[in-house]
Amino acid sequence: MPSIRLENISKYVCRNVNLEVFNEEFLVLLGPNAAGKSTLLNVIAGLIKYKGSVLFDGIPVDQLLPSKRKIGYLFQDLNLFPHLNVTSNIAYSLKIQKQPQNEVERRVEELLQMMKIKHLASRYPKRLSGGEKQRVALARALAMAPDVLLLDEPLSSLDVQTSKYLRMELKQLHSSLGITTIYVTHNLTEAEEIADRIAIIESGHIEQIGEPEEVFFYPGSEKVADFIGAPNILDCTYCHSLSKGVVEVGCGGLSIIVPDDGNTVKKIALFPRDIYVSERKPPGPSINRFKGIITKISTVDNMVRVKVEAGGNQLTAEMQHHIYQDMDLVVGKEVFLILKLRSIKIYRDEER
């Protein structure tokens, strides 16, 4: 499967974009709406005119028609043909290419099995659930055995549970097929779970590219940090195993309990939204509950961020405005922080 290189691509919001996708890589293109994500997919597919060059394995493909680039494209709106059943939707591109009927039938049967939708073969799109439609659309994108797979917000319309399940299936499918894949999303959780690397794009510019852990713990700019949610990142000075599944780490003057996967923890991170602020000492166990002093209060995108000094660390918590209005929070006030154990991310003892 080819590597992909974009050289000085300019189109719409994108200006002189340079990007490399490795052979058989699962790259997630992550960014807000109107950042240029779909534009870059359309450039790679050859669906729009552009300035610059697209290279597959170092060979320019700018003069190739979309049909000659060996690309499977799953659009955000899926574009299933409502008058064709599942079998006919999957077979459509094969028939357009005038493949022999026996080859069409063999390939469709293979994809029905692969995507676990054989029982849906005779159904029409209007009788499919959202997740089922996604499977059919993906099977259709794979019908011509593409070398490159482009996925544009493929799970954005699905509920959380279905989306998570299909993400895992997509990752497993990629591992088995080895297709060079570019997946577009604005959802950080999706990106973290499935990416080999994440490329963060904003206003048509690639802000940072790296493995998920690197992007999260070492944001390359203030724009990147703000986009991923301005995480609290703390250095750990020690790491002690407590019992199976949890360890205690030292972060300045705080002893924090975090999940244990057998590796030494070097850093931890926590989103502001996963830190709760209480004016009174919360009841129950004292695990990951700390006292601190408010040092700053600010408003960001209709949310209120409260910065608290605790154990020599500056921790930022975030809450909705109506919750803040119901509390008496001012700079200099003593408050209590509750850190959600399951939301703490860990950076392990590996070379960056």
C-alpha positions as a printed Julia matrix, in Angstrom:
352×3 Matrix{Float64}:
   0.0     0.0     0.0
   1.35    3.42   -0.87
   2.7     6.16    1.32
   1.1     9.54    0.59
   2.83   12.89    0.49
   1.17   16.26    0.06
   3.46   19.04   -1.14
   2.4    22.68   -0.89
  -1.3    21.92   -1.33
  -3.5    25.0    -1.64
  -7.28   24.9    -2.01
  -9.96   26.94   -0.22
  -8.84   27.41    3.4
  -5.73   25.21    2.94
  -2.55   27.12    2.1
   0.72   25.35    1.28
  -0.1    22.23    3.29
   2.65   19.63    3.59
   1.82   16.24    5.06
   3.17   12.69    4.87
   1.17    9.54    5.55
   3.23    6.39    5.97
   2.67    3.1     4.17
  -0.2     1.15    5.83
  -0.61    3.86    8.46
  -3.89    4.79   10.14
  -3.62    8.59   10.27
  -6.35   10.67   11.92
  -6.83   14.2    10.61
  -8.23   16.04   13.63
  -9.6    19.55   13.71
 -12.64   21.8    14.15
 -15.3    22.36   11.52
 -14.13   24.24    8.41
 -10.46   23.54    9.23
  -9.77   22.01    5.79
 -10.03   18.3     6.68
 -12.51   17.28    3.97
 -10.74   19.5     1.46
  -7.53   17.51    1.89
  -9.39   14.22    1.44
 -10.94   15.52   -1.79
  -7.52   16.65   -2.99
  -6.02   13.2    -2.34
  -8.95   11.57   -4.14
  -8.6    13.96   -7.08
 -12.19   15.14   -6.79
 -11.3    18.85   -6.89
  -8.67   20.93   -8.6
  -5.8    22.16   -6.44
  -2.37   23.75   -6.43
   0.61   21.68   -5.31
   1.25   17.97   -5.7
   0.0    14.64   -4.36
   2.46   11.74   -4.47
   1.85    8.03   -3.89
   5.1     6.23   -3.05
   6.95    9.3    -4.32
   5.18    9.32   -7.72
   2.93   12.3    -8.57
  -0.7    11.34   -9.24
  -1.96   14.85  -10.01
  -2.83   13.98  -13.6
  -4.61   10.73  -12.7
  -8.41   10.61  -12.75
 -10.07    9.74   -9.41
 -10.99    6.32  -10.81
  -7.3     5.57  -11.45
  -6.0     6.45   -7.97
  -7.24    3.19   -6.34
  -8.97    5.02   -3.51
 -11.93    3.93   -1.41
 -13.87    6.92   -0.07
 -16.48    6.8     2.69
 -18.31   10.13    2.68
 -19.9    11.63    5.77
 -23.41   11.38    4.33
 -22.72    7.79    3.09
 -24.56    8.28   -0.25
 -26.14    4.83   -0.28
 -28.47    4.37   -3.26
 -32.0     4.16   -1.77
 -33.37    2.14   -4.73
 -30.69   -0.58   -4.42
 -30.49   -3.26   -1.75
 -27.33   -3.95    0.25
 -25.93   -6.44   -2.26
 -26.48   -4.07   -5.19
 -25.01   -1.09   -3.32
 -21.82   -3.01   -2.63
 -21.64   -4.37   -6.17
 -22.25   -1.0    -7.86
 -18.63    0.06   -8.49
 -17.67   -3.45   -9.59
 -20.42   -3.45  -12.21
 -19.5     0.04  -13.38
 -15.98   -1.29  -13.98
 -17.53   -4.19  -15.95
 -16.09   -6.88  -13.69
 -17.15  -10.45  -14.6
 -20.36  -11.48  -12.86
 -18.74  -14.36  -11.0
 -16.04  -11.99   -9.68
 -18.72   -9.49   -8.6
 -20.58  -12.19   -6.69
 -17.4   -13.5    -5.08
 -16.28  -10.06   -3.94
 -19.71   -9.07   -2.61
 -19.97  -12.32   -0.65
 -16.5   -11.71    0.78
 -17.42   -8.19    1.92
 -20.76   -9.28    3.38
 -18.87  -11.77    5.51
 -16.07   -9.34    6.4
 -18.47   -6.6     7.53
 -20.82   -9.08    9.28
 -23.85   -7.96    7.24
 -24.7   -11.11    5.28
 -28.11  -11.21    6.98
 -28.81   -7.73    5.54
 -28.02   -8.61    1.91
 -31.55   -8.15    0.58
 -32.51   -5.11    2.67
 -32.81   -1.55    1.36
 -31.17    1.44    3.1
 -34.42    2.7     4.61
 -34.63   -0.54    6.63
 -31.09   -0.27    8.05
 -29.97    1.25   11.34
 -27.26    3.91   11.42
 -24.56    1.4    12.28
 -25.73   -1.0     9.58
 -25.63    1.76    6.97
 -22.05    2.54    8.0
 -21.04   -1.1     7.48
 -22.67   -1.22    4.04
 -21.05    2.07    2.99
 -17.65    0.83    4.16
 -18.1    -2.46    2.3
 -18.91   -0.47   -0.86
 -15.79    1.67   -0.37
 -13.69   -1.5    -0.09
 -15.3    -3.27   -3.06
 -12.57   -2.34   -5.56
  -9.78   -3.43   -3.17
  -8.35    0.11   -2.84
  -4.8     0.88   -1.83
  -5.92    3.99    0.08
  -9.02    4.4     2.27
 -10.43    7.86    3.05
 -13.0     8.17    5.85
 -14.75   11.52    6.32
 -16.4    11.78    9.77
 -17.79    8.26    9.27
 -19.26    7.84   12.76
 -20.42   11.37   13.58
 -24.13   10.58   13.28
 -24.07    7.5    15.52
 -24.78    7.17   19.25
 -21.8     6.91   21.6
 -21.99    3.15   22.15
 -22.38    2.24   18.47
 -19.63    4.67   17.5
 -17.17    3.18   20.0
 -17.94   -0.36   18.84
 -17.46    0.49   15.17
 -14.21    2.36   15.9
 -12.74   -0.8    17.33
 -13.94   -2.79   14.32
 -12.43   -0.22   11.94
  -9.08   -0.5    13.7
  -9.18   -4.3    13.54
 -10.14   -4.16    9.87
  -7.25   -1.83    9.13
  -4.82   -4.17   10.91
  -5.96   -7.12    8.82
  -6.09   -5.34    5.45
  -3.12   -3.0     5.83
  -4.69   -0.24    3.75
  -3.15    3.22    4.07
  -5.99    5.04    5.82
  -6.84    8.68    6.55
  -9.7     9.23    8.99
 -11.21   12.68    9.46
 -12.85   13.71   12.73
 -13.31   16.6    15.15
 -13.62   14.16   18.07
 -10.48   13.81   20.21
 -11.68   10.58   21.82
 -12.08    8.94   18.41
  -8.62   10.1    17.38
  -6.94    8.82   20.55
  -8.52    5.38   20.31
  -7.73    4.5    16.7
  -4.85    6.61   15.37
  -1.31    5.49   14.7
  -0.6     9.21   14.44
  -2.75   12.33   14.74
  -2.38   15.39   12.5
  -4.07   18.42   14.05
  -5.29   20.92   11.47
  -6.74   24.36   12.08
  -7.58   27.08    9.54
  -5.98   25.04    6.77
  -2.63   24.62    8.57
  -1.15   21.46   10.07
  -0.38   22.55   13.63
   1.18   19.31   14.88
   1.55   15.66   13.92
   2.59   12.8    16.17
   1.46    9.73   18.08
  -1.63   10.34   20.25
   0.33   10.29   23.5
   2.88   12.76   22.15
   0.22   15.2    20.93
  -1.62   15.0    24.23
   1.33   15.34   26.61
   3.5    17.58   24.45
   1.17   19.97   22.58
   3.25   21.89   20.08
   1.45   25.2    20.41
  -1.18   27.05   22.41
  -3.66   26.39   19.58
  -3.13   22.64   19.92
  -3.44   22.76   23.72
  -6.67   24.77   23.5
  -8.15   22.49   20.85
  -7.55   19.27   22.77
  -9.02   20.85   25.91
  -6.12   22.54   27.72
  -5.23   19.44   29.79
  -3.59   19.67   33.19
  -0.22   17.91   32.77
   1.73   16.98   35.9
   5.21   15.48   36.26
   5.45   12.45   38.54
   8.42   12.23   40.91
   7.65    8.73   42.18
   5.4     5.77   41.4
   4.42    3.14   44.02
   2.26    0.1    43.37
  -0.62   -0.15   45.86
  -2.59   -3.16   44.7
  -3.58   -4.85   41.47
  -4.87   -2.21   39.08
  -3.78    1.01   40.81
  -0.59    2.88   41.72
   0.19    6.0    43.73
   2.17    8.74   41.98
   3.71   11.84   43.47
   3.05   15.14   41.69
   4.6    17.94   43.71
   2.82   17.87   47.06
  -0.03   15.66   45.82
  -0.26   11.88   46.06
  -2.61   10.76   43.28
  -4.06    7.32   42.61
  -3.99    6.31   38.92
  -4.67    3.13   36.91
  -1.76    0.67   36.79
  -0.71   -1.1    33.59
   2.64   -2.35   34.86
   4.76    0.55   33.6
   6.34    3.4    35.55
   4.24    6.55   35.22
   6.23    9.65   34.22
   3.4    12.15   33.67
  -0.33   12.31   34.21
  -2.92   14.5    32.55
  -6.49   15.42   33.28
  -8.95   17.54   31.34
 -10.36   20.56   33.22
 -13.86   19.12   32.7
 -12.82   16.04   34.73
 -11.91   18.01   37.85
 -14.8    18.88   40.16
 -14.75   21.88   42.5
 -16.56   21.83   45.85
 -16.93   24.63   48.38
 -17.2    22.07   51.18
 -15.16   19.02   52.03
 -16.77   16.19   50.05
 -17.97   13.13   51.99
 -16.56    9.66   51.44
 -13.0     8.35   50.89
 -10.21   10.9    50.5
  -8.84    9.29   47.32
  -7.86   11.99   44.78
  -9.52   14.73   46.81
  -7.4    17.77   47.61
  -7.66   21.18   49.22
  -6.48   24.26   47.35
  -6.75   28.02   46.84
  -8.41   29.66   43.82
  -5.84   31.77   41.93
  -7.78   32.71   38.79
 -11.28   32.58   37.29
 -11.92   33.03   33.55
 -14.61   32.35   30.95
 -13.81   30.32   27.8
 -16.5    29.42   25.21
 -19.42   29.73   27.63
 -17.57   27.64   30.23
 -15.96   28.92   33.42
 -12.4    27.81   34.19
 -11.22   27.95   37.78
  -7.48   27.71   38.44
  -6.57   26.3    41.85
  -3.17   25.99   43.55
  -2.95   22.61   45.27
   0.21   20.89   46.51
   2.44   23.2    44.51
   0.5    22.52   41.28
  -1.74   24.86   39.32
  -4.82   22.8    38.37
  -7.56   24.12   36.11
 -11.14   22.91   36.56
 -13.99   23.68   34.19
 -17.73   23.98   34.81
 -20.84   25.18   33.08
 -21.8    28.79   33.71
 -25.03   28.03   35.56
 -23.15   25.79   38.0
 -20.6    28.54   38.62
 -23.38   31.06   39.29
 -24.8    28.79   42.0
 -21.46   28.78   43.81
 -19.64   31.5    45.7
 -16.23   31.22   44.04
 -13.71   34.08   44.24
  -9.95   34.38   43.93
  -8.3    33.54   47.24
 -11.07   31.23   48.46
 -10.24   27.75   49.78
 -11.97   24.95   47.85
 -11.79   21.18   47.42
 -10.92   19.37   44.18
 -12.08   15.91   43.15
 -10.09   14.16   40.38
 -11.9    11.46   38.41
  -9.71    8.33   38.58
 -10.98    6.84   35.32
 -10.32   10.08   33.43
  -6.65   10.38   34.38
  -4.35    9.73   31.42
  -0.84    8.42   31.99
   2.43    8.86   30.13
   4.53    5.74   30.62
   8.25    5.21   31.11
   9.16    5.17   27.43
  11.37    7.42   25.36
   9.46   10.28   23.8
